[in-house]
Short mmCIF file of N, CA and C in Angstrom, two decimals:
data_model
loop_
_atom_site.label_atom_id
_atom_site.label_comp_id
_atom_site.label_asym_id
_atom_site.label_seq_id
_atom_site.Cartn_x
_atom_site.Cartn_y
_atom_site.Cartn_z
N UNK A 242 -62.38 -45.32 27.96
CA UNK A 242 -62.00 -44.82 29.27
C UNK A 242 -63.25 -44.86 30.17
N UNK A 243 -63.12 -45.64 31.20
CA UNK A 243 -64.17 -45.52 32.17
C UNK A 243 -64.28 -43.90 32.72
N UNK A 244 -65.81 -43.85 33.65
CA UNK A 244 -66.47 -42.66 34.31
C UNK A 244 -65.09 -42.25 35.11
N UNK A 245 -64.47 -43.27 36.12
CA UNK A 245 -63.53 -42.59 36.95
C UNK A 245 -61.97 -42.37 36.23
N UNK A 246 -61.71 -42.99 35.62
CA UNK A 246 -60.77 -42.63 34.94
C UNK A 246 -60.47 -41.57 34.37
N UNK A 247 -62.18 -40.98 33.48
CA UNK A 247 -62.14 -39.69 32.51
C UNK A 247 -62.61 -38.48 33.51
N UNK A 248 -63.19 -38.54 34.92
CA UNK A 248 -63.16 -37.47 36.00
C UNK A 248 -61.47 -37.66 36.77
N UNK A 249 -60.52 -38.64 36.60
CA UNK A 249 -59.40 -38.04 36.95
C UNK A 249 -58.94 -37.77 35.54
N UNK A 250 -58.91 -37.73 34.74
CA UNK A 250 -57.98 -37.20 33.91
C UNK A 250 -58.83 -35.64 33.66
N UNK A 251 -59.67 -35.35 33.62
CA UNK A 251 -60.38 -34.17 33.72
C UNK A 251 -60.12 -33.12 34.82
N UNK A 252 -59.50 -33.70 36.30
CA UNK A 252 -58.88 -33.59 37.52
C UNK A 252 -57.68 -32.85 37.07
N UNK A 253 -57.17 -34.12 36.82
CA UNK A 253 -55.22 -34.09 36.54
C UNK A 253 -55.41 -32.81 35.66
N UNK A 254 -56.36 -32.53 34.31
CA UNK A 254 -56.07 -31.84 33.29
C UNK A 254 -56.20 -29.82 33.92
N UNK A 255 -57.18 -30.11 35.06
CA UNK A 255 -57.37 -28.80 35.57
C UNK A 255 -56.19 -28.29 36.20
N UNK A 256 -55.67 -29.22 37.02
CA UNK A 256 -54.66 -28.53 37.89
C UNK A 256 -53.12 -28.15 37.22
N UNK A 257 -53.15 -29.55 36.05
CA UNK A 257 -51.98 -29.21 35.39
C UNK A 257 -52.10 -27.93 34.58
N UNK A 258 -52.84 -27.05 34.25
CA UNK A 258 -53.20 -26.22 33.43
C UNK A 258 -52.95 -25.02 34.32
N UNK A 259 -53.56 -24.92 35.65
CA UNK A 259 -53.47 -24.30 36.45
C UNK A 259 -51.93 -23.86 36.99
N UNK A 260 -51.55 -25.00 37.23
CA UNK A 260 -49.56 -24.88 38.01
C UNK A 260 -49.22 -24.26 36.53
N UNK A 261 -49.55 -24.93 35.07
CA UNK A 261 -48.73 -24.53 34.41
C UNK A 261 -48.74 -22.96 33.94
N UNK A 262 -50.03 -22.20 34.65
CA UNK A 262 -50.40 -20.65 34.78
C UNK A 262 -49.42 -20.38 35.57
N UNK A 263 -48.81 -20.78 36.53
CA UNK A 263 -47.94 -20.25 37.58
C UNK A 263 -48.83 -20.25 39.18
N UNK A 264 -50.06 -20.60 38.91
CA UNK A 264 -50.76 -20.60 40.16
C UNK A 264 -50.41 -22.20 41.37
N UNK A 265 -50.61 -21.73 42.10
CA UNK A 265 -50.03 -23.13 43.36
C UNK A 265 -50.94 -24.46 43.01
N UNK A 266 -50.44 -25.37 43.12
CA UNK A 266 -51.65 -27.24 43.14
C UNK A 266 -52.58 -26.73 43.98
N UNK A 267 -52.27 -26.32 44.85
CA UNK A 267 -53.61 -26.37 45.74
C UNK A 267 -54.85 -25.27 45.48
N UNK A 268 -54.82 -24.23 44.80
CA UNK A 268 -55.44 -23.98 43.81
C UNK A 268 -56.33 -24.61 43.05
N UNK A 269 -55.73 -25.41 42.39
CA UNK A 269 -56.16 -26.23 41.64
C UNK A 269 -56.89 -27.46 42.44
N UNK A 270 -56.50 -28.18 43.05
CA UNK A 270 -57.44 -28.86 43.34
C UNK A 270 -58.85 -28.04 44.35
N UNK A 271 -58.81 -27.30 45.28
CA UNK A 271 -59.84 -26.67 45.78
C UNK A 271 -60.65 -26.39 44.94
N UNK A 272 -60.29 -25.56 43.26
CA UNK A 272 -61.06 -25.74 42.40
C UNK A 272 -62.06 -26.69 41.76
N UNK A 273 -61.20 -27.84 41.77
CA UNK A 273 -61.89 -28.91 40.90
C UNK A 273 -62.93 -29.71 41.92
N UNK A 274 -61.92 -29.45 43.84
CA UNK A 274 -63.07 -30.05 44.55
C UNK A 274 -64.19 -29.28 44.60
N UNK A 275 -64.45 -28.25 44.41
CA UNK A 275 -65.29 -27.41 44.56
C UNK A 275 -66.68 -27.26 43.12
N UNK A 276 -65.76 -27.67 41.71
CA UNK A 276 -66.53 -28.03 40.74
C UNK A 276 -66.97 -29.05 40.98
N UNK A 277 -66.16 -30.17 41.13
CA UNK A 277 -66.91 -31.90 41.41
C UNK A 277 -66.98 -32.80 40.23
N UNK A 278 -67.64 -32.20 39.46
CA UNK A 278 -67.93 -33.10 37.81
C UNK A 278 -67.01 -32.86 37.10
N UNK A 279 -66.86 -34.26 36.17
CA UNK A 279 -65.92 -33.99 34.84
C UNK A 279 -66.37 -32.69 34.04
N UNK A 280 -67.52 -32.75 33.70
CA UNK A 280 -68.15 -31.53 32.96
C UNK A 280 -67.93 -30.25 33.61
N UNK A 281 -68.00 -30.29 35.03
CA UNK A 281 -67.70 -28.47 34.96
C UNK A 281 -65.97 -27.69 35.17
N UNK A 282 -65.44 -29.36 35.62
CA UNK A 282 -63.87 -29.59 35.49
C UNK A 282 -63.38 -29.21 33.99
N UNK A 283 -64.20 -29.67 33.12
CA UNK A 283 -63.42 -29.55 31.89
C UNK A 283 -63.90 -27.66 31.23
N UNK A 284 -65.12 -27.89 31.37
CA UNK A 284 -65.65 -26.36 31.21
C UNK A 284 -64.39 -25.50 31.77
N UNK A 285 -64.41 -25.86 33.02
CA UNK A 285 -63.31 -24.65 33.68
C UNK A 285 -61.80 -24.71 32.96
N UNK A 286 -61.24 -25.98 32.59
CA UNK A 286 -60.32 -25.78 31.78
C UNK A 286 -60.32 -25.19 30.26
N UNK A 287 -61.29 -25.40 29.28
CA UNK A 287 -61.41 -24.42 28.37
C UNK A 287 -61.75 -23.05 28.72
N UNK A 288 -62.14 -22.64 29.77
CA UNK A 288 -61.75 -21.42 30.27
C UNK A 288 -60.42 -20.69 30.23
N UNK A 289 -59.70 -21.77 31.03
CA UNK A 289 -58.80 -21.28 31.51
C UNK A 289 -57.86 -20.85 30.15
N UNK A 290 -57.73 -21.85 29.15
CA UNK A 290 -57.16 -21.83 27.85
C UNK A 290 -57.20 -20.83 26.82
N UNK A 291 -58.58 -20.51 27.12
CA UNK A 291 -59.47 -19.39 25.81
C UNK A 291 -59.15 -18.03 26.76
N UNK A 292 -59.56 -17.77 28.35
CA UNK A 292 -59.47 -16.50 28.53
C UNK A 292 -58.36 -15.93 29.26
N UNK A 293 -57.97 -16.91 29.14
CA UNK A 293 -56.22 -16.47 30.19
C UNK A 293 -56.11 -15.30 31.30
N UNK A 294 -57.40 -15.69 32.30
CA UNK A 294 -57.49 -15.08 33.37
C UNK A 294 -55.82 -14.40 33.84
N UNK A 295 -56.06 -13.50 34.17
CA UNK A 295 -54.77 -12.70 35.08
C UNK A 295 -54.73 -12.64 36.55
N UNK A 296 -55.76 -13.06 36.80
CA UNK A 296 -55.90 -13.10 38.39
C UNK A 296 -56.07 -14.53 39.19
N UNK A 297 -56.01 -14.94 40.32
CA UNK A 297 -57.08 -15.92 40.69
C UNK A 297 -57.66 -15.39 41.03
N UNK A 298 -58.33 -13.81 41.71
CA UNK A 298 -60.09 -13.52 41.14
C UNK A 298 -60.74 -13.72 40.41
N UNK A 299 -59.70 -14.22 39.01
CA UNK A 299 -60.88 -14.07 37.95
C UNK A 299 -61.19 -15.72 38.07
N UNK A 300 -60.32 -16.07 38.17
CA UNK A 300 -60.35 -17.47 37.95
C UNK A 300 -61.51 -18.23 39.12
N UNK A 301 -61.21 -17.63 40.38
CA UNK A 301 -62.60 -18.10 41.29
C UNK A 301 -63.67 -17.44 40.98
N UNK A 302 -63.76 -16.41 40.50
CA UNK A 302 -65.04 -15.61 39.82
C UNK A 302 -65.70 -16.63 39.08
N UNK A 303 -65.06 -17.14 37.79
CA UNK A 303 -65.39 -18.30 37.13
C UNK A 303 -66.00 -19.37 37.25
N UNK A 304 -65.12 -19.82 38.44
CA UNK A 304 -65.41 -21.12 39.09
C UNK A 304 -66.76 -20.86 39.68
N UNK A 305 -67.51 -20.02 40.44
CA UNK A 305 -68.35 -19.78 40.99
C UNK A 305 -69.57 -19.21 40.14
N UNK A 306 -69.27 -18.84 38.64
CA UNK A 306 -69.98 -19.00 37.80
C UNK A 306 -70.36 -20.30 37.35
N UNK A 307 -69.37 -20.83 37.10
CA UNK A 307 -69.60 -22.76 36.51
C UNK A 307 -70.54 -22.91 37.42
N UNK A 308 -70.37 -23.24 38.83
CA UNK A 308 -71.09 -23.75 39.53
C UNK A 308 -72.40 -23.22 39.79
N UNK A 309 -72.96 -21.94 39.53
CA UNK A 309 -73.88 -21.69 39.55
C UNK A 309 -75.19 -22.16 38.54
N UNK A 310 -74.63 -21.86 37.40
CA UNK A 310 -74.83 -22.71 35.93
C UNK A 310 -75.37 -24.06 36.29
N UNK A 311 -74.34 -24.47 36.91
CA UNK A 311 -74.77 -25.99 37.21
C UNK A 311 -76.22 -26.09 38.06
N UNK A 312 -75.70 -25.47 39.08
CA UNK A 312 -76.57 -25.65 39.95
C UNK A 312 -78.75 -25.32 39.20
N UNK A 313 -78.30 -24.44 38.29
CA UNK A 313 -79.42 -23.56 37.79
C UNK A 313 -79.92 -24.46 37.17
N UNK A 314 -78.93 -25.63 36.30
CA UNK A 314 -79.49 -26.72 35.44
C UNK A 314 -79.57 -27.69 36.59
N UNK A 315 -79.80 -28.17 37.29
CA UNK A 315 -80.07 -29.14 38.12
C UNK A 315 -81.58 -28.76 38.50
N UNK A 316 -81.92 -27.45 38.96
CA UNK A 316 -82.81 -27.14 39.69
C UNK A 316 -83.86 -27.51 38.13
N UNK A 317 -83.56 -26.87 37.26
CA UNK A 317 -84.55 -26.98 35.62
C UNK A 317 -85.04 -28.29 35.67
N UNK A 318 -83.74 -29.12 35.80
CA UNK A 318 -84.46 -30.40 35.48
C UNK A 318 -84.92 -31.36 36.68
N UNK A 319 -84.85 -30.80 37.85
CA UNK A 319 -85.80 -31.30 38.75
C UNK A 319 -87.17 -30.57 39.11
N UNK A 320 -87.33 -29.46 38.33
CA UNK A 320 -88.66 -29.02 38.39
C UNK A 320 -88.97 -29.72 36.98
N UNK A 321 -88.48 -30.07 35.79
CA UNK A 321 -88.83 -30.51 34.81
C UNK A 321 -89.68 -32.31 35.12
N UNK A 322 -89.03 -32.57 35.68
CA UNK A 322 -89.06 -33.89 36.24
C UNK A 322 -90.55 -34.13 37.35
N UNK A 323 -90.60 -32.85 38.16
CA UNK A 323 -91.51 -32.57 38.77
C UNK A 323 -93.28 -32.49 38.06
N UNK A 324 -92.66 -31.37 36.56
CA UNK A 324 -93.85 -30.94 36.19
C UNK A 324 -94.31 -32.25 35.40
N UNK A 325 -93.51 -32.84 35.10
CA UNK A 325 -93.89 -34.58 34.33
C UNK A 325 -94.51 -35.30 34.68
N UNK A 326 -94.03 -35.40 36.71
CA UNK A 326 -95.05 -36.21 37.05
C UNK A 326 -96.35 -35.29 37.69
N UNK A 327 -96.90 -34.37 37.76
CA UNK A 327 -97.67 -33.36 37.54
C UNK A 327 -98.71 -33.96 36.67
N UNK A 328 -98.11 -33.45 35.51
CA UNK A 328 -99.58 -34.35 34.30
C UNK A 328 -99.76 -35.66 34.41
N UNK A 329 -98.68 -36.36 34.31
CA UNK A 329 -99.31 -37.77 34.94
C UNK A 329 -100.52 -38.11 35.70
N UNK A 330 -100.41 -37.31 37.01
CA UNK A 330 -101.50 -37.23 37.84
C UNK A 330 -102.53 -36.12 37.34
N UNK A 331 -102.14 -35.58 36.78
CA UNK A 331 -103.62 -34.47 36.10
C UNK A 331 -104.30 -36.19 34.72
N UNK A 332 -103.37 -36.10 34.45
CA UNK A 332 -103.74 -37.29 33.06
C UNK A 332 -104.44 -38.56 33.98
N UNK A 333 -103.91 -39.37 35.04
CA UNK A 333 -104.36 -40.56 35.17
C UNK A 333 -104.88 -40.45 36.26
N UNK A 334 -104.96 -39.51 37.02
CA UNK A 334 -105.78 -39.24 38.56
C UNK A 334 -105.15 -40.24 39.50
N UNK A 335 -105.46 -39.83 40.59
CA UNK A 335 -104.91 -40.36 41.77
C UNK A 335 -105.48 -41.77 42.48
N UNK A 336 -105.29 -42.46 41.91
CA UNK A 336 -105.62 -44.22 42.95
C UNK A 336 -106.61 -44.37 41.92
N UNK A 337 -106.84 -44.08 40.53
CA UNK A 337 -108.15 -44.53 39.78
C UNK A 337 -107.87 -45.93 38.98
N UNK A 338 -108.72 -46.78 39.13
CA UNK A 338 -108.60 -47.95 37.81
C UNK A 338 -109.67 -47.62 37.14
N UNK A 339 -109.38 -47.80 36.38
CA UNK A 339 -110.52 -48.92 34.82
C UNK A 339 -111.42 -49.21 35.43
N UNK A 340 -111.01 -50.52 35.90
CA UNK A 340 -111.65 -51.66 35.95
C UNK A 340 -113.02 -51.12 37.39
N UNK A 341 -112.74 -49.41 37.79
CA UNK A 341 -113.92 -49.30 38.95
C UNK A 341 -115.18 -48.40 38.17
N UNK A 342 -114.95 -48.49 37.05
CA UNK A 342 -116.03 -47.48 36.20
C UNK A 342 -117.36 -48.19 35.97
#
């Protein structure tokens, strides 16, 4: 299954899960537009499965957890990414060759 294929079926799988709670489609998709990724699309559906929210408070509570999560790992690995090239330049210095020693 291709990337777009397995973010709509990850799509399709949220909302169908959702209507089949009794909650409205549009629900559901504001959700998933609001997650974005297959990964936090599918996260939110084993949610939905395992804790059988009673509300849609709980359920946007959730959602706004996922996304925070996310967001928290994005920021990690762009400071990670940051501190990498960090030593680089501590390690190889700035505009230096060899060949000027």
């Amino acid at each position: 299954m291709s990337a777009p294929e397995s973010w709509k079926a990850a799509y399709r799988e949220l909302i169908g899960t959702l209507v089949r709670m009794g909650y409205p489609e549009e629900l559901g998709k504001a959700i998933a537009k609001n997650l974005g990724s297959e990964k936090t699309m599918r996260r939110m559906t084993v949610y939905l499965h395992s804790a059988r929210p009673r509300s849609a408070e709980e359920i946007v509570d959730e959602m706004l957890a996922i996304m925070s999560d996310r967001e928290r790992w994005i920021r990690k690995k762009e400071a990670e990414e940051a501190n990498a090239r960090y030593n680089e330049l501590l390690y190889y210095g700035i505009g230096e060759n060899e060949e000027d020693d």
